Amino acid sequence: KNQVEQSPQSLIILEGKNCTLQCNYTVSPFSNLRWYKQDTGRGPVSLTIMTFSENTKSNGRYTATLDADTKQSSLHITASQLSDSASYICARTALIFGKGTTLSVSS
Amino acid sequence: DAMVIQNPRYQVTQFGKPVTLSCSQTLNHNVMYWYQQKSSQAPKLLFHYYDKDFNNEADTPDNFQSRRPNTSFCFLDIRSPGLGDAAMYLCATSRDAGDYEQYFGPGTRLTVT
């Protein structure tokens, strides 16, 4: 069965610091991989969509990387802000979502 | 602004009492999805419509039904809610099937008493 595993489960960082969230997937064939931000009590909002031919994709302070050989993706957040506190979900297609990493940014 | 709208945002229903959740979209997208998301869990796809074609996931309980009367609207009907059906229900759309970007609504939080 296709799976998406995310780590860490939760993360606490200080405002202004950088962080990296991980996503491992097992799937064949690969189509695209998505990262979403989900604020508490809200629906997910798309951050990036990467095809298998893309290694990196940025959206403001968010940069996603993809290694199709190792089936790993990461989401790097630069200069974190309090508003970055949310759950970050990795997904492949509309069917397969990870459980997410809960990020807390404190001042 | 084009968007996905879900009503109500919060719904309380009694055990066994039918409930309907609503989703509308102004994006004119072909595909509409319904997800169930429980606390600290991944969204779980219940079913989706590609235009008028209904696609049910194999493990979606029969208690969950859906209707799409037109392109803009899609409804989730829970015929006899149980305590285990308490969750956030997310509606999403995409322009077409496959690998197109999804746009999610804000969700409806369902409580079953």
mmCIF file with all atom_site columns, C-alpha atoms in Angstrom:
data_model
loop_
_atom_site.group_PDB
_atom_site.id
_atom_site.type_symbol
_atom_site.label_atom_id
_atom_site.label_alt_id
_atom_site.label_comp_id
_atom_site.label_asym_id
_atom_site.label_entity_id
_atom_site.label_seq_id
_atom_site.pdbx_PDB_ins_code
_atom_site.Cartn_x
_atom_site.Cartn_y
_atom_site.Cartn_z
_atom_site.occupancy
_atom_site.B_iso_or_equiv
_atom_site.pdbx_formal_charge
_atom_site.auth_seq_id
_atom_site.auth_comp_id
_atom_site.auth_asym_id
_atom_site.auth_atom_id
_atom_site.pdbx_PDB_model_num
ATOM 1   C CA . LYS A 1 1   ? 0.000   0.000  0.000   1.00 0.00 ? 1   LYS A CA 1
ATOM 2   C CA . ASN A 1 2   ? 1.274   3.475  -0.800  1.00 0.00 ? 2   ASN A CA 1
ATOM 3   C CA . GLN A 1 3   ? 2.338   5.325  2.325   1.00 0.00 ? 3   GLN A CA 1
ATOM 4   C CA . VAL A 1 4   ? 3.530   8.771  3.295   1.00 0.00 ? 4   VAL A CA 1
ATOM 5   C CA . GLU A 1 5   ? 5.455   9.058  6.550   1.00 0.00 ? 5   GLU A CA 1
ATOM 6   C CA . GLN A 1 6   ? 6.368   12.395 8.099   1.00 0.00 ? 6   GLN A CA 1
ATOM 7   C CA . SER A 1 7   ? 8.857   13.360 10.761  1.00 0.00 ? 7   SER A CA 1
ATOM 8   C CA . PRO A 1 8   ? 9.134   14.730 13.306  1.00 0.00 ? 8   PRO A CA 1
ATOM 9   C CA . GLN A 1 9   ? 5.599   14.380 14.623  1.00 0.00 ? 9   GLN A CA 1
ATOM 10  C CA . SER A 1 10  ? 5.934   17.753 16.337  1.00 0.00 ? 10  SER A CA 1
ATOM 11  C CA . LEU A 1 11  ? 8.515   20.495 16.551  1.00 0.00 ? 11  LEU A CA 1
ATOM 12  C CA . ILE A 1 12  ? 8.983   23.612 18.657  1.00 0.00 ? 12  ILE A CA 1
ATOM 13  C CA . ILE A 1 13  ? 11.295  26.398 17.485  1.00 0.00 ? 13  ILE A CA 1
ATOM 14  C CA . LEU A 1 14  ? 12.000  30.003 18.375  1.00 0.00 ? 14  LEU A CA 1
ATOM 15  C CA . GLU A 1 15  ? 10.775  32.788 16.165  1.00 0.00 ? 15  GLU A CA 1
ATOM 16  C CA . GLY A 1 16  ? 13.332  33.688 13.524  1.00 0.00 ? 16  GLY A CA 1
ATOM 17  C CA . LYS A 1 17  ? 14.916  30.235 13.403  1.00 0.00 ? 17  LYS A CA 1
ATOM 18  C CA . ASN A 1 18  ? 14.906  27.905 10.424  1.00 0.00 ? 18  ASN A CA 1
ATOM 19  C CA . CYS A 1 19  ? 13.544  24.378 10.417  1.00 0.00 ? 19  CYS A CA 1
ATOM 20  C CA . THR A 1 20  ? 13.235  21.386 8.117   1.00 0.00 ? 20  THR A CA 1
ATOM 21  C CA . LEU A 1 21  ? 10.382  18.901 7.992   1.00 0.00 ? 21  LEU A CA 1
ATOM 22  C CA . GLN A 1 22  ? 10.749  15.468 6.426   1.00 0.00 ? 22  GLN A CA 1
ATOM 23  C CA . CYS A 1 23  ? 8.500   13.312 4.274   1.00 0.00 ? 23  CYS A CA 1
ATOM 24  C CA . ASN A 1 24  ? 9.229   9.773  3.100   1.00 0.00 ? 24  ASN A CA 1
ATOM 25  C CA . TYR A 1 25  ? 6.979   8.071  0.633   1.00 0.00 ? 25  TYR A CA 1
ATOM 26  C CA . THR A 1 26  ? 6.694   4.648  -0.905  1.00 0.00 ? 26  THR A CA 1
ATOM 27  C CA . VAL A 1 27  ? 4.951   4.756  -4.206  1.00 0.00 ? 27  VAL A CA 1
ATOM 28  C CA . SER A 1 28  ? 5.441   3.702  -7.776  1.00 0.00 ? 28  SER A CA 1
ATOM 29  C CA . PRO A 1 29  ? 5.023   5.281  -10.205 1.00 0.00 ? 29  PRO A CA 1
ATOM 30  C CA . PHE A 1 30  ? 5.596   8.722  -8.841  1.00 0.00 ? 30  PHE A CA 1
ATOM 31  C CA . SER A 1 31  ? 3.499   11.603 -10.108 1.00 0.00 ? 31  SER A CA 1
ATOM 32  C CA . ASN A 1 32  ? 3.747   14.642 -7.906  1.00 0.00 ? 32  ASN A CA 1
ATOM 33  C CA . LEU A 1 33  ? 4.251   15.388 -4.258  1.00 0.00 ? 33  LEU A CA 1
ATOM 34  C CA . ARG A 1 34  ? 2.470   18.143 -2.378  1.00 0.00 ? 34  ARG A CA 1
ATOM 35  C CA . TRP A 1 35  ? 3.041   20.086 0.789   1.00 0.00 ? 35  TRP A CA 1
ATOM 36  C CA . TYR A 1 36  ? 0.168   21.755 2.612   1.00 0.00 ? 36  TYR A CA 1
ATOM 37  C CA . LYS A 1 37  ? -0.095  24.072 5.602   1.00 0.00 ? 37  LYS A CA 1
ATOM 38  C CA . GLN A 1 38  ? -3.074  23.455 7.846   1.00 0.00 ? 38  GLN A CA 1
ATOM 39  C CA . ASP A 1 39  ? -3.905  25.950 10.561  1.00 0.00 ? 39  ASP A CA 1
ATOM 40  C CA . THR A 1 40  ? -5.796  24.581 13.558  1.00 0.00 ? 40  THR A CA 1
ATOM 41  C CA . GLY A 1 41  ? -9.462  24.124 12.718  1.00 0.00 ? 41  GLY A CA 1
ATOM 42  C CA . ARG A 1 42  ? -9.005  25.085 9.070   1.00 0.00 ? 42  ARG A CA 1
ATOM 43  C CA . GLY A 1 43  ? -8.627  23.310 5.752   1.00 0.00 ? 43  GLY A CA 1
ATOM 44  C CA . PRO A 1 44  ? -5.191  22.623 4.236   1.00 0.00 ? 44  PRO A CA 1
ATOM 45  C CA . VAL A 1 45  ? -3.685  25.276 1.987   1.00 0.00 ? 45  VAL A CA 1
ATOM 46  C CA . SER A 1 46  ? -1.312  24.261 -0.775  1.00 0.00 ? 46  SER A CA 1
ATOM 47  C CA . LEU A 1 47  ? 2.305   25.400 -0.382  1.00 0.00 ? 47  LEU A CA 1
ATOM 48  C CA . THR A 1 48  ? 4.057   23.560 -3.201  1.00 0.00 ? 48  THR A CA 1
ATOM 49  C CA . ILE A 1 49  ? 3.452   20.864 -5.781  1.00 0.00 ? 49  ILE A CA 1
ATOM 50  C CA . MET A 1 50  ? 6.525   19.144 -7.171  1.00 0.00 ? 50  MET A CA 1
ATOM 51  C CA . THR A 1 51  ? 6.740   16.800 -10.140 1.00 0.00 ? 51  THR A CA 1
ATOM 52  C CA . PHE A 1 52  ? 9.263   14.000 -10.219 1.00 0.00 ? 52  PHE A CA 1
ATOM 53  C CA . SER A 1 53  ? 11.527  16.062 -12.472 1.00 0.00 ? 53  SER A CA 1
ATOM 54  C CA . GLU A 1 54  ? 11.826  18.931 -9.980  1.00 0.00 ? 54  GLU A CA 1
ATOM 55  C CA . ASN A 1 55  ? 14.459  18.951 -7.255  1.00 0.00 ? 55  ASN A CA 1
ATOM 56  C CA . THR A 1 56  ? 13.413  22.085 -5.472  1.00 0.00 ? 56  THR A CA 1
ATOM 57  C CA . LYS A 1 57  ? 10.547  24.529 -5.403  1.00 0.00 ? 57  LYS A CA 1
ATOM 58  C CA . SER A 1 58  ? 10.095  27.684 -3.379  1.00 0.00 ? 58  SER A CA 1
ATOM 59  C CA . ASN A 1 59  ? 7.106   29.633 -2.174  1.00 0.00 ? 59  ASN A CA 1
ATOM 60  C CA . GLY A 1 60  ? 8.313   32.650 -0.232  1.00 0.00 ? 60  GLY A CA 1
ATOM 61  C CA . ARG A 1 61  ? 10.025  31.420 2.942   1.00 0.00 ? 61  ARG A CA 1
ATOM 62  C CA . TYR A 1 62  ? 9.011   27.834 2.175   1.00 0.00 ? 62  TYR A CA 1
ATOM 63  C CA . THR A 1 63  ? 11.326  25.658 0.081   1.00 0.00 ? 63  THR A CA 1
ATOM 64  C CA . ALA A 1 64  ? 10.517  22.068 -0.773  1.00 0.00 ? 64  ALA A CA 1
ATOM 65  C CA . THR A 1 65  ? 13.106  19.615 -2.029  1.00 0.00 ? 65  THR A CA 1
ATOM 66  C CA . LEU A 1 66  ? 12.606  16.226 -3.599  1.00 0.00 ? 66  LEU A CA 1
ATOM 67  C CA . ASP A 1 67  ? 14.904  13.258 -4.066  1.00 0.00 ? 67  ASP A CA 1
ATOM 68  C CA . ALA A 1 68  ? 13.084  10.812 -6.304  1.00 0.00 ? 68  ALA A CA 1
ATOM 69  C CA . ASP A 1 69  ? 15.820  8.204  -5.905  1.00 0.00 ? 69  ASP A CA 1
ATOM 70  C CA . THR A 1 70  ? 15.463  7.969  -2.139  1.00 0.00 ? 70  THR A CA 1
ATOM 71  C CA . LYS A 1 71  ? 11.768  8.885  -2.178  1.00 0.00 ? 71  LYS A CA 1
ATOM 72  C CA . GLN A 1 72  ? 12.314  11.674 0.304   1.00 0.00 ? 72  GLN A CA 1
ATOM 73  C CA . SER A 1 73  ? 11.067  15.224 0.382   1.00 0.00 ? 73  SER A CA 1
ATOM 74  C CA . SER A 1 74  ? 11.726  18.009 2.823   1.00 0.00 ? 74  SER A CA 1
ATOM 75  C CA . LEU A 1 75  ? 10.111  21.339 3.558   1.00 0.00 ? 75  LEU A CA 1
ATOM 76  C CA . HIS A 1 76  ? 12.481  24.033 4.773   1.00 0.00 ? 76  HIS A CA 1
ATOM 77  C CA . ILE A 1 77  ? 11.055  27.100 6.516   1.00 0.00 ? 77  ILE A CA 1
ATOM 78  C CA . THR A 1 78  ? 13.333  30.116 6.705   1.00 0.00 ? 78  THR A CA 1
ATOM 79  C CA . ALA A 1 79  ? 13.188  32.838 9.352   1.00 0.00 ? 79  ALA A CA 1
ATOM 80  C CA . SER A 1 80  ? 10.133  31.378 11.042  1.00 0.00 ? 80  SER A CA 1
ATOM 81  C CA . GLN A 1 81  ? 7.282   33.576 12.178  1.00 0.00 ? 81  GLN A CA 1
ATOM 82  C CA . LEU A 1 82  ? 4.622   33.044 14.827  1.00 0.00 ? 82  LEU A CA 1
ATOM 83  C CA . SER A 1 83  ? 2.087   32.626 12.030  1.00 0.00 ? 83  SER A CA 1
ATOM 84  C CA . ASP A 1 84  ? 3.987   29.582 10.784  1.00 0.00 ? 84  ASP A CA 1
ATOM 85  C CA . SER A 1 85  ? 2.597   27.645 13.750  1.00 0.00 ? 85  SER A CA 1
ATOM 86  C CA . ALA A 1 86  ? 0.460   24.992 12.039  1.00 0.00 ? 86  ALA A CA 1
ATOM 87  C CA . SER A 1 87  ? 0.428   21.416 10.833  1.00 0.00 ? 87  SER A CA 1
ATOM 88  C CA . TYR A 1 88  ? 2.418   20.730 7.661   1.00 0.00 ? 88  TYR A CA 1
ATOM 89  C CA . ILE A 1 89  ? 1.143   17.861 5.585   1.00 0.00 ? 89  ILE A CA 1
ATOM 90  C CA . CYS A 1 90  ? 2.873   15.978 2.813   1.00 0.00 ? 90  CYS A CA 1
ATOM 91  C CA . ALA A 1 91  ? 0.658   14.254 0.263   1.00 0.00 ? 91  ALA A CA 1
ATOM 92  C CA . ARG A 1 92  ? 0.892   12.268 -2.925  1.00 0.00 ? 92  ARG A CA 1
ATOM 93  C CA . THR A 1 93  ? -2.253  12.537 -5.040  1.00 0.00 ? 93  THR A CA 1
ATOM 94  C CA . ALA A 1 94  ? -5.649  13.244 -3.571  1.00 0.00 ? 94  ALA A CA 1
ATOM 95  C CA . LEU A 1 95  ? -5.715  9.892  -1.824  1.00 0.00 ? 95  LEU A CA 1
ATOM 96  C CA . ILE A 1 96  ? -2.516  9.615  0.157   1.00 0.00 ? 96  ILE A CA 1
ATOM 97  C CA . PHE A 1 97  ? -1.829  12.126 2.906   1.00 0.00 ? 97  PHE A CA 1
ATOM 98  C CA . GLY A 1 98  ? 0.661   12.031 5.733   1.00 0.00 ? 98  GLY A CA 1
ATOM 99  C CA . LYS A 1 99  ? -0.365  12.712 9.323   1.00 0.00 ? 99  LYS A CA 1
ATOM 100 C CA . GLY A 1 100 ? 1.561   15.935 9.316   1.00 0.00 ? 100 GLY A CA 1
ATOM 101 C CA . THR A 1 101 ? 4.176   17.639 11.456  1.00 0.00 ? 101 THR A CA 1
ATOM 102 C CA . THR A 1 102 ? 2.862   20.067 14.042  1.00 0.00 ? 102 THR A CA 1
ATOM 103 C CA . LEU A 1 103 ? 5.102   23.117 14.180  1.00 0.00 ? 103 LEU A CA 1
ATOM 104 C CA . SER A 1 104 ? 4.966   25.546 17.092  1.00 0.00 ? 104 SER A CA 1
ATOM 105 C CA . VAL A 1 105 ? 6.872   28.802 16.768  1.00 0.00 ? 105 VAL A CA 1
ATOM 106 C CA . SER A 1 106 ? 7.384   30.638 20.036  1.00 0.00 ? 106 SER A CA 1
ATOM 107 C CA . SER A 1 107 ? 8.616   34.147 20.757  1.00 0.00 ? 107 SER A CA 1
ATOM 108 C CA . ASP B 2 1   ? -12.628 35.721 -4.689  1.00 0.00 ? 1   ASP B CA 1
ATOM 109 C CA . ALA B 2 2   ? -13.061 32.250 -6.125  1.00 0.00 ? 2   ALA B CA 1
ATOM 110 C CA . MET B 2 3   ? -13.179 29.789 -3.291  1.00 0.00 ? 3   MET B CA 1
ATOM 111 C CA . VAL B 2 4   ? -14.520 26.658 -1.659  1.00 0.00 ? 4   VAL B CA 1
ATOM 112 C CA . ILE B 2 5   ? -17.196 27.294 0.938   1.00 0.00 ? 5   ILE B CA 1
ATOM 113 C CA . GLN B 2 6   ? -18.436 24.872 3.556   1.00 0.00 ? 6   GLN B CA 1
ATOM 114 C CA . ASN B 2 7   ? -21.532 25.237 5.674   1.00 0.00 ? 7   ASN B CA 1
ATOM 115 C CA . PRO B 2 8   ? -21.995 25.075 8.508   1.00 0.00 ? 8   PRO B CA 1
ATOM 116 C CA . ARG B 2 9   ? -18.559 25.506 10.057  1.00 0.00 ? 9   ARG B CA 1
ATOM 117 C CA . TYR B 2 10  ? -19.708 23.726 13.188  1.00 0.00 ? 10  TYR B CA 1
ATOM 118 C CA . GLN B 2 11  ? -22.456 21.121 13.366  1.00 0.00 ? 11  GLN B CA 1
ATOM 119 C CA . VAL B 2 12  ? -23.771 19.308 16.410  1.00 0.00 ? 12  VAL B CA 1
ATOM 120 C CA . THR B 2 13  ? -26.032 16.334 15.869  1.00 0.00 ? 13  THR B CA 1
ATOM 121 C CA . GLN B 2 14  ? -27.431 13.602 18.032  1.00 0.00 ? 14  GLN B CA 1
ATOM 122 C CA . PHE B 2 15  ? -26.434 9.987  17.825  1.00 0.00 ? 15  PHE B CA 1
ATOM 123 C CA . GLY B 2 16  ? -28.389 8.398  14.985  1.00 0.00 ? 16  GLY B CA 1
ATOM 124 C CA . LYS B 2 17  ? -29.882 11.648 13.697  1.00 0.00 ? 17  LYS B CA 1
ATOM 125 C CA . PRO B 2 18  ? -29.199 12.220 9.979   1.00 0.00 ? 18  PRO B CA 1
ATOM 126 C CA . VAL B 2 19  ? -27.060 15.211 9.132   1.00 0.00 ? 19  VAL B CA 1
ATOM 127 C CA . THR B 2 20  ? -26.077 16.926 5.876   1.00 0.00 ? 20  THR B CA 1
ATOM 128 C CA . LEU B 2 21  ? -22.938 18.964 5.312   1.00 0.00 ? 21  LEU B CA 1
ATOM 129 C CA . SER B 2 22  ? -22.712 21.367 2.404   1.00 0.00 ? 22  SER B CA 1
ATOM 130 C CA . CYS B 2 23  ? -19.911 22.429 0.083   1.00 0.00 ? 23  CYS B CA 1
ATOM 131 C CA . SER B 2 24  ? -20.005 24.934 -2.745  1.00 0.00 ? 24  SER B CA 1
ATOM 132 C CA . GLN B 2 25  ? -17.321 26.198 -5.100  1.00 0.00 ? 25  GLN B CA 1
ATOM 133 C CA . THR B 2 26  ? -16.918 29.168 -7.380  1.00 0.00 ? 26  THR B CA 1
ATOM 134 C CA . LEU B 2 27  ? -13.880 27.718 -9.169  1.00 0.00 ? 27  LEU B CA 1
ATOM 135 C CA . ASN B 2 28  ? -15.922 25.790 -11.756 1.00 0.00 ? 28  ASN B CA 1
ATOM 136 C CA . HIS B 2 29  ? -13.764 22.736 -11.067 1.00 0.00 ? 29  HIS B CA 1
ATOM 137 C CA . ASN B 2 30  ? -14.714 19.335 -12.387 1.00 0.00 ? 30  ASN B CA 1
ATOM 138 C CA . VAL B 2 31  ? -13.727 17.337 -9.329  1.00 0.00 ? 31  VAL B CA 1
ATOM 139 C CA . MET B 2 32  ? -15.068 17.639 -5.796  1.00 0.00 ? 32  MET B CA 1
ATOM 140 C CA . TYR B 2 33  ? -13.798 15.580 -2.872  1.00 0.00 ? 33  TYR B CA 1
ATOM 141 C CA . TRP B 2 34  ? -14.940 14.800 0.659   1.00 0.00 ? 34  TRP B CA 1
ATOM 142 C CA . TYR B 2 35  ? -12.432 13.974 3.370   1.00 0.00 ? 35  TYR B CA 1
ATOM 143 C CA . GLN B 2 36  ? -12.796 12.977 7.004   1.00 0.00 ? 36  GLN B CA 1
ATOM 144 C CA . GLN B 2 37  ? -10.043 14.163 9.325   1.00 0.00 ? 37  GLN B CA 1
ATOM 145 C CA . LYS B 2 38  ? -9.833  13.148 12.967  1.00 0.00 ? 38  LYS B CA 1
ATOM 146 C CA . SER B 2 39  ? -7.552  14.789 15.486  1.00 0.00 ? 39  SER B CA 1
ATOM 147 C CA . SER B 2 40  ? -3.850  14.356 14.666  1.00 0.00 ? 40  SER B CA 1
ATOM 148 C CA . GLN B 2 41  ? -4.730  12.117 11.736  1.00 0.00 ? 41  GLN B CA 1
ATOM 149 C CA . ALA B 2 42  ? -4.239  12.439 8.006   1.00 0.00 ? 42  ALA B CA 1
ATOM 150 C CA . PRO B 2 43  ? -7.244  13.467 5.937   1.00 0.00 ? 43  PRO B CA 1
ATOM 151 C CA . LYS B 2 44  ? -9.018  10.327 4.731   1.00 0.00 ? 44  LYS B CA 1
ATOM 152 C CA . LEU B 2 45  ? -10.671 10.438 1.340   1.00 0.00 ? 45  LEU B CA 1
ATOM 153 C CA . LEU B 2 46  ? -14.287 9.267  1.546   1.00 0.00 ? 46  LEU B CA 1
ATOM 154 C CA . PHE B 2 47  ? -15.342 9.775  -2.073  1.00 0.00 ? 47  PHE B CA 1
ATOM 155 C CA . HIS B 2 48  ? -15.108 12.159 -4.957  1.00 0.00 ? 48  HIS B CA 1
ATOM 156 C CA . TYR B 2 49  ? -17.096 13.276 -7.966  1.00 0.00 ? 49  TYR B CA 1
ATOM 157 C CA . TYR B 2 50  ? -15.583 13.713 -11.364 1.00 0.00 ? 50  TYR B CA 1
ATOM 158 C CA . ASP B 2 51  ? -18.290 15.825 -12.919 1.00 0.00 ? 51  ASP B CA 1
ATOM 159 C CA . LYS B 2 52  ? -21.358 13.661 -12.253 1.00 0.00 ? 52  LYS B CA 1
ATOM 160 C CA . ASP B 2 53  ? -19.442 10.422 -11.861 1.00 0.00 ? 53  ASP B CA 1
ATOM 161 C CA . PHE B 2 54  ? -19.362 9.258  -8.253  1.00 0.00 ? 54  PHE B CA 1
ATOM 162 C CA . ASN B 2 55  ? -16.270 7.451  -6.983  1.00 0.00 ? 55  ASN B CA 1
ATOM 163 C CA . ASN B 2 56  ? -16.507 5.800  -3.594  1.00 0.00 ? 56  ASN B CA 1
ATOM 164 C CA . GLU B 2 57  ? -13.424 4.686  -1.683  1.00 0.00 ? 57  GLU B CA 1
ATOM 165 C CA . ALA B 2 58  ? -13.574 0.983  -0.833  1.00 0.00 ? 58  ALA B CA 1
ATOM 166 C CA . ASP B 2 59  ? -13.433 1.467  2.917   1.00 0.00 ? 59  ASP B CA 1
ATOM 167 C CA . THR B 2 60  ? -15.963 4.302  3.160   1.00 0.00 ? 60  THR B CA 1
ATOM 168 C CA . PRO B 2 61  ? -18.856 3.114  5.346   1.00 0.00 ? 61  PRO B CA 1
ATOM 169 C CA . ASP B 2 62  ? -22.302 2.858  3.771   1.00 0.00 ? 62  ASP B CA 1
ATOM 170 C CA . ASN B 2 63  ? -23.448 5.334  6.408   1.00 0.00 ? 63  ASN B CA 1
ATOM 171 C CA . PHE B 2 64  ? -21.812 8.061  4.317   1.00 0.00 ? 64  PHE B CA 1
ATOM 172 C CA . GLN B 2 65  ? -23.481 9.206  1.119   1.00 0.00 ? 65  GLN B CA 1
ATOM 173 C CA . SER B 2 66  ? -22.948 12.122 -1.225  1.00 0.00 ? 66  SER B CA 1
ATOM 174 C CA . ARG B 2 67  ? -24.871 14.130 -3.777  1.00 0.00 ? 67  ARG B CA 1
ATOM 175 C CA . ARG B 2 68  ? -23.709 16.555 -6.415  1.00 0.00 ? 68  ARG B CA 1
ATOM 176 C CA . PRO B 2 69  ? -26.760 18.219 -7.963  1.00 0.00 ? 69  PRO B CA 1
ATOM 177 C CA . ASN B 2 70  ? -24.688 20.569 -10.110 1.00 0.00 ? 70  ASN B CA 1
ATOM 178 C CA . THR B 2 71  ? -21.103 21.669 -10.722 1.00 0.00 ? 71  THR B CA 1
ATOM 179 C CA . SER B 2 72  ? -21.074 24.119 -7.847  1.00 0.00 ? 72  SER B CA 1
ATOM 180 C CA . PHE B 2 73  ? -22.556 22.121 -4.997  1.00 0.00 ? 73  PHE B CA 1
ATOM 181 C CA . CYS B 2 74  ? -21.764 18.863 -3.254  1.00 0.00 ? 74  CYS B CA 1
ATOM 182 C CA . PHE B 2 75  ? -23.344 17.418 -0.122  1.00 0.00 ? 75  PHE B CA 1
ATOM 183 C CA . LEU B 2 76  ? -22.212 14.881 2.419   1.00 0.00 ? 76  LEU B CA 1
ATOM 184 C CA . ASP B 2 77  ? -25.014 12.945 4.091   1.00 0.00 ? 77  ASP B CA 1
ATOM 185 C CA . ILE B 2 78  ? -24.399 10.908 7.206   1.00 0.00 ? 78  ILE B CA 1
ATOM 186 C CA . ARG B 2 79  ? -27.455 8.726  7.590   1.00 0.00 ? 79  ARG B CA 1
ATOM 187 C CA . SER B 2 80  ? -27.008 7.577  11.194  1.00 0.00 ? 80  SER B CA 1
ATOM 188 C CA . PRO B 2 81  ? -24.088 9.347  12.853  1.00 0.00 ? 81  PRO B CA 1
ATOM 189 C CA . GLY B 2 82  ? -22.215 7.443  15.503  1.00 0.00 ? 82  GLY B CA 1
ATOM 190 C CA . LEU B 2 83  ? -19.843 8.807  18.113  1.00 0.00 ? 83  LEU B CA 1
ATOM 191 C CA . GLY B 2 84  ? -16.952 7.643  15.934  1.00 0.00 ? 84  GLY B CA 1
ATOM 192 C CA . ASP B 2 85  ? -18.080 9.942  13.131  1.00 0.00 ? 85  ASP B CA 1
ATOM 193 C CA . ALA B 2 86  ? -17.180 13.048 15.091  1.00 0.00 ? 86  ALA B CA 1
ATOM 194 C CA . ALA B 2 87  ? -14.461 14.676 13.020  1.00 0.00 ? 87  ALA B CA 1
ATOM 195 C CA . MET B 2 88  ? -13.564 17.554 10.732  1.00 0.00 ? 88  MET B CA 1
ATOM 196 C CA . TYR B 2 89  ? -15.064 17.091 7.279   1.00 0.00 ? 89  TYR B CA 1
ATOM 197 C CA . LEU B 2 90  ? -13.136 18.737 4.489   1.00 0.00 ? 90  LEU B CA 1
ATOM 198 C CA . CYS B 2 91  ? -14.374 19.483 1.009   1.00 0.00 ? 91  CYS B CA 1
ATOM 199 C CA . ALA B 2 92  ? -11.852 20.046 -1.775  1.00 0.00 ? 92  ALA B CA 1
ATOM 200 C CA . THR B 2 93  ? -11.912 20.701 -5.495  1.00 0.00 ? 93  THR B CA 1
ATOM 201 C CA . SER B 2 94  ? -9.510  20.297 -8.375  1.00 0.00 ? 94  SER B CA 1
ATOM 202 C CA . ARG B 2 95  ? -9.725  21.428 -11.970 1.00 0.00 ? 95  ARG B CA 1
ATOM 203 C CA . ASP B 2 96  ? -9.472  17.904 -13.249 1.00 0.00 ? 96  ASP B CA 1
ATOM 204 C CA . ALA B 2 97  ? -8.682  14.400 -12.067 1.00 0.00 ? 97  ALA B CA 1
ATOM 205 C CA . GLY B 2 98  ? -5.126  13.209 -11.558 1.00 0.00 ? 98  GLY B CA 1
ATOM 206 C CA . ASP B 2 99  ? -2.354  15.436 -10.349 1.00 0.00 ? 99  ASP B CA 1
ATOM 207 C CA . TYR B 2 100 ? -4.034  18.796 -10.345 1.00 0.00 ? 100 TYR B CA 1
ATOM 208 C CA . GLU B 2 101 ? -3.769  21.100 -7.366  1.00 0.00 ? 101 GLU B CA 1
ATOM 209 C CA . GLN B 2 102 ? -6.500  20.757 -4.777  1.00 0.00 ? 102 GLN B CA 1
ATOM 210 C CA . TYR B 2 103 ? -8.278  23.644 -3.122  1.00 0.00 ? 103 TYR B CA 1
ATOM 211 C CA . PHE B 2 104 ? -9.748  22.945 0.298   1.00 0.00 ? 104 PHE B CA 1
ATOM 212 C CA . GLY B 2 105 ? -12.631 24.544 2.110   1.00 0.00 ? 105 GLY B CA 1
ATOM 213 C CA . PRO B 2 106 ? -12.359 25.596 5.757   1.00 0.00 ? 106 PRO B CA 1
ATOM 214 C CA . GLY B 2 107 ? -14.014 22.389 6.954   1.00 0.00 ? 107 GLY B CA 1
ATOM 215 C CA . THR B 2 108 ? -17.057 21.517 9.051   1.00 0.00 ? 108 THR B CA 1
ATOM 216 C CA . ARG B 2 109 ? -16.426 20.332 12.589  1.00 0.00 ? 109 ARG B CA 1
ATOM 217 C CA . LEU B 2 110 ? -19.020 17.665 13.405  1.00 0.00 ? 110 LEU B CA 1
ATOM 218 C CA . THR B 2 111 ? -19.841 16.809 16.988  1.00 0.00 ? 111 THR B CA 1
ATOM 219 C CA . VAL B 2 112 ? -22.059 13.825 17.794  1.00 0.00 ? 112 VAL B CA 1
ATOM 220 C CA . THR B 2 113 ? -23.766 13.815 21.183  1.00 0.00 ? 113 THR B CA 1
#
